[in-house]
Amino acid sequence: MKSSRYQEEILMLDFSKVEIWTGNQAIAEAAILSRPEVIAAYPITPSTPIIEALSSAVENGRLDAEFIAVESEHAAMSGVMGGSAAGARTFTATASQGLLYMMEMIYWAGYGRLPIVIGLVNRSLAPGWSIWVDHQDAYSMRDAGWLQIFAKNNQEAHDLTVQAFKVAENHGVYLPMAVNIDGFVLSHVAGQVQPLTQKFVDDFLPSFNPIFKLDSSDPVSFGALTLPDDYQMLRKDLEDSFQRAKKVITDVSKEFAELTGRDWGDLIEVYGPESADIAVVAMGTLAEEAEEAVDELNKRGKNVGVVRIRSFRPFPTERIREVAKNYDKILIIDRGQSFGSATPLTLEFKNALYGTDIPIVTRVMGTGGKDVDYSEIMAVIEEVYKEEM
Amino acid sequence: MPGVAGRTSEWRTQRPDLHTETCTKCMKCVIHCPDDCITVTEDGYPEIDQYYCKGCMICMAVCPHDSIDEVITLPGGDIDA
Amino acid sequence: MVSTKELVNIELEVKAIEKGNLACPGCQLNLSFKHALSALKGDAIVVVPACCTSVIQGAGQGYGMHVPIFNTAFASAPPVASGIARKLKRDGKKTTVVVWAGDGGTADIGFGSMSGAAERDENILYVMYDNQGYQNTGNQKSGATPRGAKTSTTPHGKKSRRKDIARMMMAQEVSYVATANASYPQDLFAKIERAATEFAGHFRFIQIYSPCPPGWNIDTKDSVLVGELANNTGYWPLYEAVNGKLEFSRPSRRFNDPAKRKPLADYLKIQGRFRNIDPEIVKQMEEDIEHEWSILRKFM
């Protein structure tokens, strides 16, 4: 049975201003509008359509850029690193095993402070082979020095890709950023996207102004031998930049909202009643599915809200402490696991809420692409109500 | 800037000693010195920077006229050589 | 071909490397870097993967090499250089993008990505300084370690032949492939200069024979002699291959005739890494020399 909200949305469509795009198209189009100069990419399901769109945009002259069809994901990140170090805005995309093979260079770009933007189409990790969604790949780059943000639908994915360049290249931040969308559920499912215009993006997104650049007439070197004191100073500076990023991500999101009317929230997005018995916490499409679940339950007299985590890194610790006061209990739905410990999101919440006595319960759902629709989330919420969890 | 590794003549236990009387300014020592330690003076003779020379003795080996002798130095190299 | 005097003047002007650097006494890679960067008039951006050069250039504040270097992970120099080259192309810059890598980074861990860059014909001058082993980690065997050489992971002498990377690049139809030898600086200088000018815009590959005194267990003063013996025994043929057509370089040309070659024993005896190895392996090494020349002749 489809919820009433689903019907409302279909009737509201104004097809003259809306495209029906997959998540991959939404990200690719936004990346094209952001005028990257160097793209180095390697295909992997379910992200491949993003780089295909970019290579044809370059080939048929719609995007003035260099597209390097490299021989591996390790080379893809290396390629955009070179472009970035030479002063180019850069973009690439990957998923799952691709991200793992790229991982050495992901860390190199993060700790090397190269403000690259990557479209990460979340997909489970092998073995066994699975091409479907979960967040284990995103969690695997948690400490690599990348900003990590998650979209819940194709419109947000489109908007976030442009915002990502603005945040990443901000000199107070100057870190690479990953825009995450759920594999297949968003990447290959078409939804309504109101496309941004080139004019809007050109005004909204200043051209890339690199802090350092490889230039033989003004020799500067990257990543040379670093002695302990300098090394620790660099890592402290990295941490400070992550803390500054909290405000920059929020400000860019607010500025975007004022200009377009589309407000996706700050580091988090609160949905439903201001204060409630239970807050359902999730990232990506499970958060949107949870919105439908709480709508249905609230119609039956329950009092449930949703707290969607948009920015996983930097993690919105302060925002979580702020909003947690409005709830009696927190139900985390996590598409990932940290074997031998609590799930990644749970660890973050227990850190953020240490010292408060708000109970936190977690349910791992939707890993390996397991389908989760809002009725299943409703059932879990009922369990929480009955204290069974 | 020079001396990233400090006074590298500390590494050596022998040092090159150039005698310009038999030197023909063929420049072989200059082009084969691995550390750019041999420069050319105004009068065109090679000059060894004994502060940074690591004592590899390549200059002695390539000199076609045996104009460079090997002098055993104290451990850590003698700076005033 | 630049004369010795011209070479000295150019090198004084460019000042590619600094005294008091971290290279081991007698290190030929450091010297080759000086010659190579002088041939490029210092107008280069150099990508250096994990290798001895990563250390030699010095720590963050101080600096032992006078060109911008992008230090990167072991297997990633060619794609990083590709990204740089693409941006320079967009900016209309003529600066040569150089990959400066050891044999480990080239023959083994980075071979796939080098082959990728070659296949794309990226505008990169790839220079492999070949010290025939993982010297930065204390001389373990690499894919380029020659048959018979003792390393800490082949203590009784390596059984298999070395990978011949230059020939593998020729097989990939790379427009300019050359071998060079640190003991012949003018030849090395000329090849770098030719690659940077005549073949700018293409992927180019130069493999430099680069003796490593501690790794090869040779007396530091013999670092140049060992290179000359490598040439005079025919052990390390110097050549250029332009679009697959090969020409032996002047220092090596006469050793196309086996009779003119010095005995391999002269070469082996000054190197501790070849001391008292199995005579059977020495015999194979001798056969390897003529085997190598016979293959190279086919490309003339």
mmCIF file of N, CA, C and O in Angstrom, chain B residues 35-76:
data_model
loop_
_atom_site.group_PDB
_atom_site.id
_atom_site.type_symbol
_atom_site.label_atom_id
_atom_site.label_comp_id
_atom_site.label_asym_id
_atom_site.label_seq_id
_atom_site.Cartn_x
_atom_site.Cartn_y
_atom_site.Cartn_z
ATOM 1 N N ASP B 35 77.517 15.100 -5.472
ATOM 2 C CA ASP B 35 76.853 16.051 -4.575
ATOM 3 C C ASP B 35 77.118 17.497 -4.943
ATOM 4 O O ASP B 35 76.863 18.385 -4.109
ATOM 5 N N ASP B 36 77.603 17.721 -6.180
ATOM 6 C CA ASP B 36 77.794 19.108 -6.597
ATOM 7 C C ASP B 36 78.739 19.856 -5.652
ATOM 8 O O ASP B 36 78.565 21.044 -5.385
ATOM 9 N N CYS B 37 79.710 19.115 -5.109
ATOM 10 C CA CYS B 37 80.602 19.719 -4.103
ATOM 11 C C CYS B 37 81.826 20.370 -4.749
ATOM 12 O O CYS B 37 82.624 21.008 -4.045
ATOM 13 N N ILE B 38 82.005 20.167 -6.047
ATOM 14 C CA ILE B 38 83.201 20.733 -6.671
ATOM 15 C C ILE B 38 82.770 21.872 -7.589
ATOM 16 O O ILE B 38 82.004 21.655 -8.533
ATOM 17 N N THR B 39 83.222 23.079 -7.260
ATOM 18 C CA THR B 39 82.903 24.235 -8.118
ATOM 19 C C THR B 39 84.180 24.644 -8.860
ATOM 20 O O THR B 39 85.231 24.032 -8.675
ATOM 21 N N VAL B 40 84.064 25.672 -9.687
ATOM 22 C CA VAL B 40 85.202 26.105 -10.501
ATOM 23 C C VAL B 40 85.573 27.524 -10.084
ATOM 24 O O VAL B 40 84.707 28.405 -10.046
ATOM 25 N N THR B 41 86.844 27.722 -9.765
ATOM 26 C CA THR B 41 87.281 29.056 -9.333
ATOM 27 C C THR B 41 87.466 29.954 -10.565
ATOM 28 O O THR B 41 87.407 29.474 -11.695
ATOM 29 N N GLU B 42 87.687 31.246 -10.316
ATOM 30 C CA GLU B 42 87.872 32.175 -11.457
ATOM 31 C C GLU B 42 88.957 31.680 -12.398
ATOM 32 O O GLU B 42 88.810 31.709 -13.610
ATOM 33 N N ASP B 43 90.044 31.168 -11.824
ATOM 34 C CA ASP B 43 91.125 30.768 -12.735
ATOM 35 C C ASP B 43 90.882 29.371 -13.322
ATOM 36 O O ASP B 43 91.778 28.736 -13.860
ATOM 37 N N GLY B 44 89.624 28.907 -13.171
ATOM 38 C CA GLY B 44 89.230 27.723 -13.920
ATOM 39 C C GLY B 44 89.581 26.402 -13.270
ATOM 40 O O GLY B 44 89.333 25.335 -13.841
ATOM 41 N N TYR B 45 90.142 26.444 -12.067
ATOM 42 C CA TYR B 45 90.489 25.175 -11.402
ATOM 43 C C TYR B 45 89.324 24.693 -10.546
ATOM 44 O O TYR B 45 88.558 25.481 -9.998
ATOM 45 N N PRO B 46 89.169 23.371 -10.449
ATOM 46 C CA PRO B 46 88.136 22.847 -9.545
ATOM 47 C C PRO B 46 88.496 23.154 -8.097
ATOM 48 O O PRO B 46 89.674 23.259 -7.743
ATOM 49 N N GLU B 47 87.415 23.306 -7.286
ATOM 50 C CA GLU B 47 87.626 23.558 -5.840
ATOM 51 C C GLU B 47 86.621 22.713 -5.071
ATOM 52 O O GLU B 47 85.411 22.762 -5.366
ATOM 53 N N ILE B 48 87.134 21.928 -4.137
ATOM 54 C CA ILE B 48 86.276 20.968 -3.417
ATOM 55 C C ILE B 48 85.764 21.611 -2.127
ATOM 56 O O ILE B 48 86.538 22.165 -1.354
ATOM 57 N N ASP B 49 84.465 21.507 -1.911
ATOM 58 C CA ASP B 49 83.850 22.045 -0.674
ATOM 59 C C ASP B 49 84.013 20.987 0.411
ATOM 60 O O ASP B 49 83.259 20.022 0.486
ATOM 61 N N GLN B 50 85.007 21.177 1.238
ATOM 62 C CA GLN B 50 85.338 20.149 2.227
ATOM 63 C C GLN B 50 84.336 20.101 3.387
ATOM 64 O O GLN B 50 84.377 19.203 4.218
ATOM 65 N N TYR B 51 83.415 21.074 3.423
ATOM 66 C CA TYR B 51 82.418 21.078 4.517
ATOM 67 C C TYR B 51 81.331 20.046 4.246
ATOM 68 O O TYR B 51 80.830 19.380 5.138
ATOM 69 N N TYR B 52 81.010 19.931 2.914
ATOM 70 C CA TYR B 52 79.919 19.015 2.560
ATOM 71 C C TYR B 52 80.399 17.731 1.880
ATOM 72 O O TYR B 52 79.639 16.768 1.742
ATOM 73 N N CYS B 53 81.663 17.707 1.409
ATOM 74 C CA CYS B 53 82.157 16.506 0.699
ATOM 75 C C CYS B 53 82.005 15.268 1.593
ATOM 76 O O CYS B 53 82.421 15.290 2.767
ATOM 77 N N LYS B 54 81.401 14.219 1.054
ATOM 78 C CA LYS B 54 81.150 12.992 1.838
ATOM 79 C C LYS B 54 82.314 12.004 1.748
ATOM 80 O O LYS B 54 82.232 10.909 2.289
ATOM 81 N N GLY B 55 83.353 12.342 0.978
ATOM 82 C CA GLY B 55 84.535 11.482 0.905
ATOM 83 C C GLY B 55 84.341 10.240 0.062
ATOM 84 O O GLY B 55 84.946 9.189 0.318
ATOM 85 N N CYS B 56 83.471 10.297 -0.978
ATOM 86 C CA CYS B 56 83.222 9.085 -1.793
ATOM 87 C C CYS B 56 84.437 8.785 -2.662
ATOM 88 O O CYS B 56 84.603 7.656 -3.115
ATOM 89 N N MET B 57 85.279 9.781 -2.928
ATOM 90 C CA MET B 57 86.533 9.646 -3.680
ATOM 91 C C MET B 57 86.336 9.318 -5.165
ATOM 92 O O MET B 57 87.271 8.863 -5.829
ATOM 93 N N ILE B 58 85.150 9.601 -5.683
ATOM 94 C CA ILE B 58 84.931 9.418 -7.131
ATOM 95 C C ILE B 58 85.858 10.355 -7.908
ATOM 96 O O ILE B 58 86.452 9.984 -8.923
ATOM 97 N N CYS B 59 86.016 11.584 -7.383
ATOM 98 C CA CYS B 59 86.846 12.577 -8.099
ATOM 99 C C CYS B 59 88.252 12.033 -8.293
ATOM 100 O O CYS B 59 88.851 12.124 -9.371
ATOM 101 N N MET B 60 88.770 11.407 -7.226
ATOM 102 C CA MET B 60 90.111 10.824 -7.341
ATOM 103 C C MET B 60 90.125 9.731 -8.402
ATOM 104 O O MET B 60 91.021 9.676 -9.266
ATOM 105 N N ALA B 61 89.076 8.902 -8.398
ATOM 106 C CA ALA B 61 89.046 7.749 -9.305
ATOM 107 C C ALA B 61 88.943 8.183 -10.771
ATOM 108 O O ALA B 61 89.554 7.567 -11.641
ATOM 109 N N VAL B 62 88.199 9.285 -11.020
ATOM 110 C CA VAL B 62 87.997 9.664 -12.431
ATOM 111 C C VAL B 62 89.079 10.616 -12.944
ATOM 112 O O VAL B 62 89.188 10.838 -14.144
ATOM 113 N N CYS B 63 89.911 11.152 -12.031
ATOM 114 C CA CYS B 63 90.900 12.138 -12.472
ATOM 115 C C CYS B 63 91.953 11.457 -13.366
ATOM 116 O O CYS B 63 92.676 10.555 -12.914
ATOM 117 N N PRO B 64 92.062 11.880 -14.622
ATOM 118 C CA PRO B 64 92.998 11.195 -15.542
ATOM 119 C C PRO B 64 94.459 11.482 -15.220
ATOM 120 O O PRO B 64 95.355 10.822 -15.767
ATOM 121 N N HIS B 65 94.715 12.439 -14.315
ATOM 122 C CA HIS B 65 96.126 12.810 -14.085
ATOM 123 C C HIS B 65 96.537 12.615 -12.629
ATOM 124 O O HIS B 65 97.505 13.207 -12.163
ATOM 125 N N ASP B 66 95.762 11.800 -11.884
ATOM 126 C CA ASP B 66 96.090 11.532 -10.468
ATOM 127 C C ASP B 66 96.416 12.811 -9.717
ATOM 128 O O ASP B 66 97.345 12.873 -8.923
ATOM 129 N N SER B 67 95.591 13.863 -9.957
ATOM 130 C CA SER B 67 95.847 15.136 -9.258
ATOM 131 C C SER B 67 95.176 15.178 -7.907
ATOM 132 O O SER B 67 95.272 16.172 -7.183
ATOM 133 N N ILE B 68 94.409 14.097 -7.604
ATOM 134 C CA ILE B 68 93.675 14.131 -6.324
ATOM 135 C C ILE B 68 94.137 12.952 -5.473
ATOM 136 O O ILE B 68 94.110 11.800 -5.915
ATOM 137 N N ASP B 69 94.636 13.247 -4.273
ATOM 138 C CA ASP B 69 95.080 12.189 -3.362
ATOM 139 C C ASP B 69 93.988 11.881 -2.347
ATOM 140 O O ASP B 69 93.118 12.724 -2.081
ATOM 141 N N GLU B 70 94.104 10.705 -1.767
ATOM 142 C CA GLU B 70 93.162 10.317 -0.713
ATOM 143 C C GLU B 70 93.856 10.524 0.629
ATOM 144 O O GLU B 70 94.935 9.979 0.867
ATOM 145 N N VAL B 71 93.275 11.353 1.473
ATOM 146 C CA VAL B 71 93.862 11.617 2.801
ATOM 147 C C VAL B 71 92.921 11.044 3.858
ATOM 148 O O VAL B 71 91.731 11.360 3.870
ATOM 149 N N ILE B 72 93.463 10.157 4.682
ATOM 150 C CA ILE B 72 92.638 9.570 5.745
ATOM 151 C C ILE B 72 92.337 10.649 6.767
ATOM 152 O O ILE B 72 93.229 11.421 7.148
ATOM 153 N N THR B 73 91.081 10.761 7.165
ATOM 154 C CA THR B 73 90.738 11.825 8.133
ATOM 155 C C THR B 73 90.284 11.196 9.448
ATOM 156 O O THR B 73 90.073 9.992 9.516
ATOM 157 N N LEU B 74 90.112 12.038 10.445
ATOM 158 C CA LEU B 74 89.606 11.538 11.736
ATOM 159 C C LEU B 74 88.154 11.116 11.533
ATOM 160 O O LEU B 74 87.476 11.643 10.664
ATOM 161 N N PRO B 75 87.671 10.210 12.364
ATOM 162 C CA PRO B 75 86.224 9.926 12.272
ATOM 163 C C PRO B 75 85.476 11.247 12.425
ATOM 164 O O PRO B 75 85.849 12.070 13.251
ATOM 165 N N GLY B 76 84.426 11.498 11.557
ATOM 166 C CA GLY B 76 83.688 12.751 11.610
ATOM 167 C C GLY B 76 84.341 13.789 10.723
ATOM 168 O O GLY B 76 83.823 14.879 10.539
#
